[in-house]
Coordinates of C-alpha atoms and ligand atoms in Angstrom, one line a residue:
Chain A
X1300 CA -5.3 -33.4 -8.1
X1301 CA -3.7 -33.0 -4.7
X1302 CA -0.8 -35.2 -3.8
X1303 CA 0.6 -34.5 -0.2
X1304 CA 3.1 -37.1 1.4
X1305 CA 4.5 -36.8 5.0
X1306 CA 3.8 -33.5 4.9
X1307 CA 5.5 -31.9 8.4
X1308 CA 5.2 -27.8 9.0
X1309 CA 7.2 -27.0 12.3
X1310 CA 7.3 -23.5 13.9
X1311 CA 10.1 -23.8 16.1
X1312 CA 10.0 -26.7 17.8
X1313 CA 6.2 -27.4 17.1
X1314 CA 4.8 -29.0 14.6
X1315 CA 1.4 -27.5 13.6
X1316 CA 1.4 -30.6 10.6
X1317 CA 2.4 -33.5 11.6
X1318 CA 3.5 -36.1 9.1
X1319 CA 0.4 -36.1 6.8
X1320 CA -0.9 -37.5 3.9
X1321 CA -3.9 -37.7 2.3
X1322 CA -4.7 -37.0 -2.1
X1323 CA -7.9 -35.8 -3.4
X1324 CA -8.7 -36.4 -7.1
X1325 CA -10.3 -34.7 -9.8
X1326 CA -13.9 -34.5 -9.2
X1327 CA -13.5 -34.8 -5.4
X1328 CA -14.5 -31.9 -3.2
X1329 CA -12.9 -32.8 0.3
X1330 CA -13.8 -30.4 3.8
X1331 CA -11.2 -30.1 6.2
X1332 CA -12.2 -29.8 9.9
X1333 CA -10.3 -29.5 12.7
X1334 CA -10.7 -27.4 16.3
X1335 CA -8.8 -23.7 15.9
X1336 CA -5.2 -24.4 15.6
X1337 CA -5.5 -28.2 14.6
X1338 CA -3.4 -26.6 11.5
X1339 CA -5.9 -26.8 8.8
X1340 CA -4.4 -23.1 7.4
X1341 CA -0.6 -24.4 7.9
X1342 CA -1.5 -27.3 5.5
X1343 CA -3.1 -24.8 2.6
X1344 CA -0.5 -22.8 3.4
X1345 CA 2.1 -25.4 2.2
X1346 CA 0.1 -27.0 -0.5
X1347 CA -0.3 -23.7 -2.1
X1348 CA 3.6 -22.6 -2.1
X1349 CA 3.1 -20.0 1.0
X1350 CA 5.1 -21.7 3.7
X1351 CA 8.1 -24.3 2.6
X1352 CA 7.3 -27.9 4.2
X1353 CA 9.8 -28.6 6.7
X1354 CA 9.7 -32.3 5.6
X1355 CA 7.5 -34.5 3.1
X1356 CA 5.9 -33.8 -0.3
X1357 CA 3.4 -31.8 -2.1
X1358 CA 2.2 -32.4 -5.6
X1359 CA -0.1 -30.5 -7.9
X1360 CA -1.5 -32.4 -10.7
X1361 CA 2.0 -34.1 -10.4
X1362 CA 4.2 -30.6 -10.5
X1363 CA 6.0 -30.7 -7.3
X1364 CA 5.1 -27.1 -5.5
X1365 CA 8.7 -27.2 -3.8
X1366 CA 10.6 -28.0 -7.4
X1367 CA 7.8 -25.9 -9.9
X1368 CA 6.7 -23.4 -7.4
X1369 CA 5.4 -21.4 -10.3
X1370 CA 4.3 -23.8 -12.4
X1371 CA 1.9 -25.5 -9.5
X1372 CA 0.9 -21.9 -8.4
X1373 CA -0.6 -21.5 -12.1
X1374 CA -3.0 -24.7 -11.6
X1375 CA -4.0 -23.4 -8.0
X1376 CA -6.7 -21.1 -7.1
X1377 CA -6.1 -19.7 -3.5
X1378 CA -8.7 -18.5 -0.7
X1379 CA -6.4 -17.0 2.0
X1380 CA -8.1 -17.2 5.3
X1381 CA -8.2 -13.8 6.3
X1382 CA -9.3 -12.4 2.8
X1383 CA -6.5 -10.6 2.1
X1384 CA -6.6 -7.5 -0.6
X1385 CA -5.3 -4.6 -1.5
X1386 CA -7.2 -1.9 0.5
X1387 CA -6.1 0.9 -2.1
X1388 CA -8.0 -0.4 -5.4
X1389 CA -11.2 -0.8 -6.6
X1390 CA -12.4 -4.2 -7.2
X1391 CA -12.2 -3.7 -10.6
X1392 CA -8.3 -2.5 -10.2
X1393 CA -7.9 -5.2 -8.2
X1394 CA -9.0 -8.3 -10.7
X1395 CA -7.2 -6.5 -13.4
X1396 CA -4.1 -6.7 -11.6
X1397 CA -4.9 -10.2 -10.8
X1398 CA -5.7 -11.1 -14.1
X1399 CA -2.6 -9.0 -15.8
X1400 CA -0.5 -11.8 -12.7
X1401 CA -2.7 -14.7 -14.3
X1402 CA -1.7 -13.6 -17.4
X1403 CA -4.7 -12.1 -19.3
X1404 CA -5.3 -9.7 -22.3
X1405 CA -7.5 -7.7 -23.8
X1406 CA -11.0 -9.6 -24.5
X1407 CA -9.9 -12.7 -22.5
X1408 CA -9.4 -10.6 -19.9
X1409 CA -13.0 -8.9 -19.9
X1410 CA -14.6 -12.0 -20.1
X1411 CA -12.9 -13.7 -17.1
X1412 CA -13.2 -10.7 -14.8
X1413 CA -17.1 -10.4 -16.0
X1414 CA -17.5 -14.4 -15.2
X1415 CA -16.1 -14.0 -11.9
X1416 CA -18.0 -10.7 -10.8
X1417 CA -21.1 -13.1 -12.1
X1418 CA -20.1 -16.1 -10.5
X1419 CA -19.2 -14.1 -6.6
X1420 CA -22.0 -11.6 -7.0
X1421 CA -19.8 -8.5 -7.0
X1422 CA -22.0 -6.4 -9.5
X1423 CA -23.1 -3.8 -7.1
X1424 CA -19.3 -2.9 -5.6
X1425 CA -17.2 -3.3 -9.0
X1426 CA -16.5 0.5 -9.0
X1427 CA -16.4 0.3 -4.7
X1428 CA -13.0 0.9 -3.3
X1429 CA -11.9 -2.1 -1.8
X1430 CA -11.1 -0.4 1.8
X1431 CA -15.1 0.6 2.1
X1432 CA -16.5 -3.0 1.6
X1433 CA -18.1 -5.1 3.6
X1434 CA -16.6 -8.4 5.5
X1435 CA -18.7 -10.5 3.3
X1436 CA -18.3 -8.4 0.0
X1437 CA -14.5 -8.6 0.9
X1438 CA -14.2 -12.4 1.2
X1439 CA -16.5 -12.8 -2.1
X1440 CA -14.0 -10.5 -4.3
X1441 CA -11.2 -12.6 -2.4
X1442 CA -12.6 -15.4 -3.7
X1443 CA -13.8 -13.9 -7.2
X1444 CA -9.8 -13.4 -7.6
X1445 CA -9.1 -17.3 -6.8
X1446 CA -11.7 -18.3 -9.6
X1447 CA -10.3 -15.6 -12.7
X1448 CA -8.3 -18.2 -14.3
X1449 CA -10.9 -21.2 -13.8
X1450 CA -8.0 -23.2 -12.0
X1451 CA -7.5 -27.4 -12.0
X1452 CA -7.4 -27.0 -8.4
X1453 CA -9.3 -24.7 -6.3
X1454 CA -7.5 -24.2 -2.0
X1455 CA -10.5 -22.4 -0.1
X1456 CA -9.7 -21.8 3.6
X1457 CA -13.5 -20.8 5.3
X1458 CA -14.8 -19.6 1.5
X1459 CA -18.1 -19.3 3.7
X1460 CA -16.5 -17.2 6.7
X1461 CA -18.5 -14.0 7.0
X1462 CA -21.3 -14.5 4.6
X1463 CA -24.5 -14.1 5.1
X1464 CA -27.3 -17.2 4.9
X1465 CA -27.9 -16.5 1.0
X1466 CA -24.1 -16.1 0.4
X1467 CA -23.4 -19.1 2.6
X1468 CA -25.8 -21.1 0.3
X1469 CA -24.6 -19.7 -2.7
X1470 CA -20.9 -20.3 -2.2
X1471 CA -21.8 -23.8 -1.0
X1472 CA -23.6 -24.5 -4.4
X1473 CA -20.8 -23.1 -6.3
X1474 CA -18.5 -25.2 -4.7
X1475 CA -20.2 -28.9 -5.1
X1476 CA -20.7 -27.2 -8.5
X1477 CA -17.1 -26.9 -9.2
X1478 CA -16.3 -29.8 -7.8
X1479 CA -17.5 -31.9 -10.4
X1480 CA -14.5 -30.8 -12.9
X1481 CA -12.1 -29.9 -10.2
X1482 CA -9.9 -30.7 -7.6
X1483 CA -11.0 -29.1 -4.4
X1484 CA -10.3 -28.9 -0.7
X1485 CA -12.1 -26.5 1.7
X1486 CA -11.7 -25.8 5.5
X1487 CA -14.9 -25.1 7.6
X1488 CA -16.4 -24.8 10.9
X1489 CA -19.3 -25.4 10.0
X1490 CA -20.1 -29.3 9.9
X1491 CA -23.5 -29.4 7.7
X1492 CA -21.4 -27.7 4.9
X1493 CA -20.1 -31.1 5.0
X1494 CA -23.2 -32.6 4.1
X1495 CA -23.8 -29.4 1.2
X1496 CA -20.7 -30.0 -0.6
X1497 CA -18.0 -32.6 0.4
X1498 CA -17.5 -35.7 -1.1
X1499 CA -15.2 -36.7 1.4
X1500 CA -13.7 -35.5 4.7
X1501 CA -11.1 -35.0 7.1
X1502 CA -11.1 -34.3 10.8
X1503 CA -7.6 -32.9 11.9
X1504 CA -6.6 -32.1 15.2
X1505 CA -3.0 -31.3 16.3
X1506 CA -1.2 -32.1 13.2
X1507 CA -2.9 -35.1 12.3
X1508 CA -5.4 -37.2 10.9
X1509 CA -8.4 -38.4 13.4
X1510 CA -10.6 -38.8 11.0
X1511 CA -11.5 -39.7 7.2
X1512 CA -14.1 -40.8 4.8
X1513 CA -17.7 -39.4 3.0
X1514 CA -19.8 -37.6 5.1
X1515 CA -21.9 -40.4 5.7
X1516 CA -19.2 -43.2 7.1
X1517 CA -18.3 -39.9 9.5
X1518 CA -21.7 -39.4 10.6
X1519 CA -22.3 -43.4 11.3
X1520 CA -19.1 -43.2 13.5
X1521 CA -20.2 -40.7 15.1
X1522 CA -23.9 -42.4 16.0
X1523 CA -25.5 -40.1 13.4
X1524 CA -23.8 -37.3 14.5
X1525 CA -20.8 -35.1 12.8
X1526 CA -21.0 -32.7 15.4
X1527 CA -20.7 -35.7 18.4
X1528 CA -18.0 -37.2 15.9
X1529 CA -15.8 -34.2 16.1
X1530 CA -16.4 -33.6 19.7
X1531 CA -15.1 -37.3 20.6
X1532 CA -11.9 -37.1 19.1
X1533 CA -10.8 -33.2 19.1
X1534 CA -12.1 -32.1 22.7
X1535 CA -10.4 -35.2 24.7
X1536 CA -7.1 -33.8 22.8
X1537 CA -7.1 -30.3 24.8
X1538 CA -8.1 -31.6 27.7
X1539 CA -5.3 -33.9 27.5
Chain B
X1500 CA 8.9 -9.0 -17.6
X1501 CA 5.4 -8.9 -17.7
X1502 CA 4.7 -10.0 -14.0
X1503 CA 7.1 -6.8 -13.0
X1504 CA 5.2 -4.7 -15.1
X1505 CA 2.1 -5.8 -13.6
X1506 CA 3.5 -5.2 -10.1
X1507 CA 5.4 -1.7 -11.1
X1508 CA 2.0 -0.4 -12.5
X1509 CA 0.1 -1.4 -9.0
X1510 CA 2.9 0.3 -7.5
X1511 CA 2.3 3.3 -9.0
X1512 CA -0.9 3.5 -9.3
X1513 CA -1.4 2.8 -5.6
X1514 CA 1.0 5.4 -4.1
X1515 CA -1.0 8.3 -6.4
X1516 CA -4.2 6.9 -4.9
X1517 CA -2.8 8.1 -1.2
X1518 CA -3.4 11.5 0.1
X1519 CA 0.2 11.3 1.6
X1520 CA 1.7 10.7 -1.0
X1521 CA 0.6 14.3 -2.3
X1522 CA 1.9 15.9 0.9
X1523 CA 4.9 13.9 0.6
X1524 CA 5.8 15.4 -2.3
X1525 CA 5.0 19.1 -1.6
X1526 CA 6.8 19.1 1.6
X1527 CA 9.4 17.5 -0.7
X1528 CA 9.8 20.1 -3.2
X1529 CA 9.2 23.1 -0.3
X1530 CA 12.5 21.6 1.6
X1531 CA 14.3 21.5 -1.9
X1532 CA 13.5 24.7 -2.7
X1533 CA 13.8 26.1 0.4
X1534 CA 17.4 24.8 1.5
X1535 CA 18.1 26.7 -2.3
X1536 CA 16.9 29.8 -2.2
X1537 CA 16.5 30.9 1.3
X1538 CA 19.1 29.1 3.5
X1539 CA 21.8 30.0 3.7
X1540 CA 22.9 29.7 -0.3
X1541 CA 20.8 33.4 -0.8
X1542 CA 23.6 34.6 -2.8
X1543 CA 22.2 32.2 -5.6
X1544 CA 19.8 34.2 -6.5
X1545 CA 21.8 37.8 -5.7
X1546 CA 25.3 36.3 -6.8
X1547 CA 23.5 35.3 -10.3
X1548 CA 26.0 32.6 -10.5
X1549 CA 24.1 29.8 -11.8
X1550 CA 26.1 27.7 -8.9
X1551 CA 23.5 24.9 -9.2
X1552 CA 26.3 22.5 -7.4
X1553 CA 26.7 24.5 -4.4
X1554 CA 23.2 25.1 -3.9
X1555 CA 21.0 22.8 -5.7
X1556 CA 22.7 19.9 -5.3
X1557 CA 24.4 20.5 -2.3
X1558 CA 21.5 19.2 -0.1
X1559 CA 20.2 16.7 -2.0
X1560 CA 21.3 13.8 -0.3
X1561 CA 20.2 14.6 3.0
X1562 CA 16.8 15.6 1.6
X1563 CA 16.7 12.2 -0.3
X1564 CA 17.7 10.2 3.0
X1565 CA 14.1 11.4 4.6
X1566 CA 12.3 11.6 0.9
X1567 CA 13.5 8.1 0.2
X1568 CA 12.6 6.2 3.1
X1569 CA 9.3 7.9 3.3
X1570 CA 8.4 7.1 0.2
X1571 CA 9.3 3.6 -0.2
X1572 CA 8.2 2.8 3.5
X1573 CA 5.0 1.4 2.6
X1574 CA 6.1 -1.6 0.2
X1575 CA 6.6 -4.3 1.6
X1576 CA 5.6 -3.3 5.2
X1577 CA 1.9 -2.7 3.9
X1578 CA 2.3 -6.6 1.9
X1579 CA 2.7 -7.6 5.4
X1580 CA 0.1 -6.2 7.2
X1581 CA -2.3 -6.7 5.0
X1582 CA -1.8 -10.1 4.5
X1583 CA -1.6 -9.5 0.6
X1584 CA 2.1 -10.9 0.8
X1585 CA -0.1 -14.5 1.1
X1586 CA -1.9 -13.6 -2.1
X1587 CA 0.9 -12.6 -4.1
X1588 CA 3.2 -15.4 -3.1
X1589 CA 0.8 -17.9 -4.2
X1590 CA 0.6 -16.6 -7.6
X1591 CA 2.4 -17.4 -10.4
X1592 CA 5.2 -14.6 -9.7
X1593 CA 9.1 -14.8 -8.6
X1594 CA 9.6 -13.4 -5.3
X1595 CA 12.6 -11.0 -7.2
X1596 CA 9.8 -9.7 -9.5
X1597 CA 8.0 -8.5 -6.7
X1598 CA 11.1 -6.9 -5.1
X1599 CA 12.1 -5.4 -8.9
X1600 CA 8.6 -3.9 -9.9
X1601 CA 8.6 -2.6 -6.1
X1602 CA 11.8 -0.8 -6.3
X1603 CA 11.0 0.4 -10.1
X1604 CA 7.7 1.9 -8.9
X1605 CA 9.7 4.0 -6.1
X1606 CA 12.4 5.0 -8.2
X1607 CA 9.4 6.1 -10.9
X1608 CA 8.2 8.2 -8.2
X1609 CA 11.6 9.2 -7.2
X1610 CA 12.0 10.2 -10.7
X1611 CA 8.7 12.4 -11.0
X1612 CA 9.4 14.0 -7.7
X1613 CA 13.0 14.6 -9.3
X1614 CA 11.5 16.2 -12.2
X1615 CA 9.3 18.9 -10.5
X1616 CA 12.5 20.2 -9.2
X1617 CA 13.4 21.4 -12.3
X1618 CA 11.6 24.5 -11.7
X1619 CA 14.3 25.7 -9.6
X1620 CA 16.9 25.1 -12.4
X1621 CA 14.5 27.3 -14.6
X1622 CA 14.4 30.0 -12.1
X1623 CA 18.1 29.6 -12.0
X1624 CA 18.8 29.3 -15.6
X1625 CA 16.4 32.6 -16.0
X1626 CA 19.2 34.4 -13.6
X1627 CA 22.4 32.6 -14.9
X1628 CA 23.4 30.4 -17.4
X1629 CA 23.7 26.7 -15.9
X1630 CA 25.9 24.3 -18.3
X1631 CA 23.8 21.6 -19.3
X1632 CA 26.3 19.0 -18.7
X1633 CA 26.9 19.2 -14.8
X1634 CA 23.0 19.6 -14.5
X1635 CA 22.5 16.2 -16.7
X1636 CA 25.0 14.4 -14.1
X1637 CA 23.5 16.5 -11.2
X1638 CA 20.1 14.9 -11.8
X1639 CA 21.8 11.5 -12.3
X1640 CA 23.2 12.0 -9.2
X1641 CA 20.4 12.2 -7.2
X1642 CA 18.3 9.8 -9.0
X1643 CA 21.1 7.3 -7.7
X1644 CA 21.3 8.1 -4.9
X1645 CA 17.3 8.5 -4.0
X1646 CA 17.4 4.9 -5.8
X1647 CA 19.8 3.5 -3.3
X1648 CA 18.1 4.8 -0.1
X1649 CA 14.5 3.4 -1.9
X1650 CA 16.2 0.2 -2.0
X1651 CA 17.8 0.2 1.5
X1652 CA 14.3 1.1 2.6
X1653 CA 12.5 -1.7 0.9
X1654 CA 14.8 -4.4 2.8
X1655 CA 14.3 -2.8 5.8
X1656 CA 10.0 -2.7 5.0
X1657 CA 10.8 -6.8 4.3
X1658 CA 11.7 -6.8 7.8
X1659 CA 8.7 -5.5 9.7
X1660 CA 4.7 -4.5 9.2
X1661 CA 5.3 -1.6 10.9
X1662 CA 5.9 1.5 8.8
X1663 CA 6.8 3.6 11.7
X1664 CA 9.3 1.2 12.7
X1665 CA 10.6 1.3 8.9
X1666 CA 11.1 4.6 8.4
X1667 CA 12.4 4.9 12.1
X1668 CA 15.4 2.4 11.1
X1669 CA 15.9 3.6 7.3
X1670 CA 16.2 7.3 7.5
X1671 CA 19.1 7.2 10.4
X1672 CA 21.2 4.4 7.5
X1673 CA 20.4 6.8 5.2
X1674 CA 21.5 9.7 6.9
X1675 CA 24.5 8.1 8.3
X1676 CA 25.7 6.5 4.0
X1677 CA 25.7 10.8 3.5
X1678 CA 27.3 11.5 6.8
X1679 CA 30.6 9.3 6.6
X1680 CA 31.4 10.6 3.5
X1681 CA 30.4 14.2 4.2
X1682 CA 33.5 16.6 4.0
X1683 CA 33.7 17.4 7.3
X1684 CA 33.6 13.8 8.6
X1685 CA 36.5 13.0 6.2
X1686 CA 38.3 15.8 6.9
X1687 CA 38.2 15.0 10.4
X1688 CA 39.6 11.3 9.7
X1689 CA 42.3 12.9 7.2
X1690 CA 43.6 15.6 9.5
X1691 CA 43.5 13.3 12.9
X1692 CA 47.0 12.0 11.9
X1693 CA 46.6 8.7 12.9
X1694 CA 46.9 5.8 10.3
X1695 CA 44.5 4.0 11.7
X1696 CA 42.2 6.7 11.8
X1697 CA 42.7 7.6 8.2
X1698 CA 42.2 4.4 6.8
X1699 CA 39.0 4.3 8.6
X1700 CA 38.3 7.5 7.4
X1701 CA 38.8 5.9 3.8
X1702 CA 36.9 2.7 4.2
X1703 CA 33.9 4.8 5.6
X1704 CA 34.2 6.7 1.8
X1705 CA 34.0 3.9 0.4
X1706 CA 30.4 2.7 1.6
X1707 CA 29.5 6.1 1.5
X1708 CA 26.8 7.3 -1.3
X1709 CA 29.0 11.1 -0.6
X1710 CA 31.9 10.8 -3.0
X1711 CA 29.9 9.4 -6.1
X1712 CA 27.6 12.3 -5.8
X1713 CA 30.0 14.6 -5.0
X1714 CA 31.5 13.9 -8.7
X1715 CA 28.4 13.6 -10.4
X1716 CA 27.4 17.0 -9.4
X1717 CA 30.3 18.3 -10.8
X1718 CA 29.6 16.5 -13.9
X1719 CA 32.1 14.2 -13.4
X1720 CA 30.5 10.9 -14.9
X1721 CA 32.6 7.9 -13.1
X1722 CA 32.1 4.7 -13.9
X1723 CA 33.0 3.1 -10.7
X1724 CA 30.8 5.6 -9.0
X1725 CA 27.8 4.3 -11.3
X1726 CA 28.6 0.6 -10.3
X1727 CA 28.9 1.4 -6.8
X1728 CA 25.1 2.8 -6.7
X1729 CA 24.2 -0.3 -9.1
X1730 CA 25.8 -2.6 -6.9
X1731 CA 24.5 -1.1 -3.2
X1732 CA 20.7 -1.3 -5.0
X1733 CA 21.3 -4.9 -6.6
X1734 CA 22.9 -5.7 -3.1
X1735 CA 19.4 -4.6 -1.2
X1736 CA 17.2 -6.1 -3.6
X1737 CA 19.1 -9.7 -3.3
X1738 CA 19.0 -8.8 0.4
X1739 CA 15.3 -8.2 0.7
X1740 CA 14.2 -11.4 -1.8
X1741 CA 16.4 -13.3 0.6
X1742 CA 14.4 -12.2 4.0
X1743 CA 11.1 -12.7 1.9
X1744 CA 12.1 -16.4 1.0
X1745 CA 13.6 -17.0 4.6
X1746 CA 11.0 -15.5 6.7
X1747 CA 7.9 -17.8 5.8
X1748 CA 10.6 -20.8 6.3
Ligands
LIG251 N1 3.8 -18.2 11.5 C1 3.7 -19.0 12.6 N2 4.6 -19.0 13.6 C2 4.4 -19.8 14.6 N3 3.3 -20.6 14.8 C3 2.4 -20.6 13.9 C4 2.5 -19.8 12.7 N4 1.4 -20.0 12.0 C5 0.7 -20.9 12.6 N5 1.2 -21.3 13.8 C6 0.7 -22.3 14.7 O1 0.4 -23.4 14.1 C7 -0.8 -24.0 14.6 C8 -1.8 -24.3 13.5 O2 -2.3 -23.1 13.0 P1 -3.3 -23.0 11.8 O3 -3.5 -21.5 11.5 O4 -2.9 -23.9 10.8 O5 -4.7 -23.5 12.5 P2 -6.1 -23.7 11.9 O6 -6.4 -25.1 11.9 O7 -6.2 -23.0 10.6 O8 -7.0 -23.0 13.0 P3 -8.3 -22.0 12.8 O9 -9.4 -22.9 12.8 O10 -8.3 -21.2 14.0 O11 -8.2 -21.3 11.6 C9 -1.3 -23.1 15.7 O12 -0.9 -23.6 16.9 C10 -0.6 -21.8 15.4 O13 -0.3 -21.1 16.6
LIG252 MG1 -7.2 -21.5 9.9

């Protein structure tokens, strides 16, 4: 589970979080909206041990990131946004080295690389090097490394950025799938993913908390509509 | 351990996967052997003196404080611009292993490059007879001091995602640790007849990588030579896990 108490990020004199808290549990899958900037990849950033918090709490199935960095960082599986790799391997040398990090060997190691190539559809590129892939093929073995070592607690920001509408689908399935054993929270743009795979979620928008509950409660709020939900209470902020 | 390992293999395996680094080396060993047998130490080869010291050795430093830099510029700047520095810091692994297996995998390649020179000290042993010894602390020499300017460029690469801008800053420190301690630096300080002067001249020794290998390529072993090299590298490596921890803050 995800613990996070006060949480406040400043850059500068700016806070891009602002003083929030929120938990999700095991078994809970929760989205995380918010207009660009609202500081949806600030927060990930902190829960997973990137960026210290400038003030408040974060807790990973009760290990304190700030006090257990790498103790935390074992139980977390991390989807940067930008899908960032090393553009000199192979996908293959690539999840090995992950792996070796995660702290596989020999047949475990096989068969966890081999799950996640299954699991992220990467059977086709395995011997590819990673500098020749495709945007979508790079985000899948992005995510295929944040899955090897089948974490409590999984930190996607936009696992559905760049994919294309079977990907999109698929990702979305294995999400809701996962979600039933893990802890998962996932940023996205895209509001009926809500509806696809959140149990619960959260509209942010300059730091903070607008909005919270299952996809339904949202959607009443907003007379039926997530999309006239978010609208309401993000786009009055920038014109503001 | 196993999480440097990891990193030091990666490393490796990554700068032997670049073209560059191919040419890197050959325009390496060219300027070695060049600076040896055709400018202006010919009299190695005519002289039969196997005067590895004079002519070998001689230039390393200066060939290392372009070698280094270039070869180490990539590290951390290329963690940076890639955005891998994200995925690394959010797994399991101490920021200080990252800097270790970083630094071990230059000084690995350091050390191959090293060892390719040796065909020089064949040619020369063919002509002369070089004694093993000095040669031996020669080759320490220079692995220390490549070492040091690999680790001096690895905190400057924490600094920026620009490997121009890296190499741009680390070659002219490197160049200037072998230039205060040159001889004709000191000699300048020494002979100026100031105090102040002098002592300055001394205190720029000091910092500088000059005397240490100076010694070594004599085949003078000196212990305080060795902890000054040890010291300047642990000094960069604490330096450059220190920017990475501050910089996200
Ligand atoms: N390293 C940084 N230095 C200064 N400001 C930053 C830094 N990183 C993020 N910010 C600022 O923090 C705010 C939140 O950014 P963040 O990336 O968290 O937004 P986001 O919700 O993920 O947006 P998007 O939907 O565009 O991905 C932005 O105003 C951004 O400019
Ligand atoms: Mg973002």
């Amino acid at each position: 589970m995800i613990d996070v108490k006060n949480l406040t990020k400043q850059f500068g004199h700016k806070a891009a979080v602002d003083d929030l808290s929120f938990s999700v549990e095991k078994g809970e899958v929760l989205g995380f909206l918010g207009p660009n900037g609202a500081g949806k990849s600030t927060t990930m950033r902190v829960i997973t041990g990137f960026l210290p918090a400038t003030a408040g709490s974060v807790e990973i199935c009760g290990i304190s990131v700030k006090e257990h960095p790498e103790d935390a960082k074992r139980k977390i599986g991390y989807l940067p946004e930008s899908a960032p790799l090393y553009d000199d391997m192979t996908v293959m040398g690539f999840l090995k080295f992950c792996a070796n990090i995660r702290g596989f060997k020999g047949v475990a190691r096989t068969q966890a690389i081999d799950r996640v190539i299954e699991t992220c559809f990467l059977q086709t590129v395995v011997r590819q090097s990673i500098d020749t892939l495709s945007k979508g093929y790079r985000h899948r073995t992005c995510l295929a490394q944040a899955l090897l070592h089948d974490p409590e607690v999984l930190v996607l920001d936009e696992p559905t950025d760049g994919l294309d509408p079977n990907q999109k689908h698929e990702v979305r399935k294995l999400i809701s799938d996962l979600g039933k054993e893990k802890t998962i929270i996932f940023s996205t743009h895209i509001l009926e993913e809500v509806d696809a795979s959140c149990t619960r979620a959260m509209i942010i928008d300059q730091g903070k908390i607008v909005a919270e509950g299952s996809p339904e409660s949202l959607r009443q709020a907003g007379d039926g509509s997530l999309t006239a939900l978010f609208r309401k209470l993000t786009t009055s902020e920038v014109a503001a | 351990m196993k999480n440097i390992w990891s990193i030091f293999c990666r490393e490796v395996s990554s700068f032997f996967t670049s073209p560059l680094a191919y040419v890197l080396i050959f325009i390496f060993l060219v300027a070695v052997n060049a600076l040896t047998f055709l400018w202006p130490g010919r009299e190695l080869i005519e002289s039969e003196q196997a005067a590895l010291k004079d002519y070998f050795f001689f230039y390393h430093p200066w060939v290392l404080a372009f070698y280094g830099p270039l070869l180490a510029m990539r590290t951390l700047s290329d963690e940076h611009r890639q955005g891998t520095i994200e995925l690394i810091s959010t797994m399991p692994v101490r920021t200080i292993e990252l800097v270790f297996g970083k630094f071990l995998g230059g000084f690995t390649v350091l050390f191959v490059s090293l060892l390719f020179t040796l065909s020089v000290v064949i040619t020369v042993s063919i002509l002369g007879n070089p004694d093993p010894g000095p040669l031996f602390a020669g080759y320490l020499g220079s692995l220390l001091v490549g070492g040091t300017f690999i680790a001096v460029t690895i905190a400057v690469s924490a600094l920026t995602r620009s490997q121009v801008i890296c190499v741009a800053v680390s070659i002219p420190i490197c160049l200037l640790l072998c230039l205060i301690g040159f001889d004709p630096v000191q000699n300048f300080f020494a002979d100026s007849g100031v105090n102040v002067l002098a002592a300055f001249g001394e205190l720029l020794a000091s910092i500088s990588v000059m005397p240490g290998f100076t010694d070594f390529s004599k085949g003078l072993v000196d212990i305080r030579y060795l902890f000054y090299f040890l010291s300047v590298i642990a000094l960069c490596l604490f330096i450059t896990n220190t920017v990475l921890q501050s910089k996200r803050a």
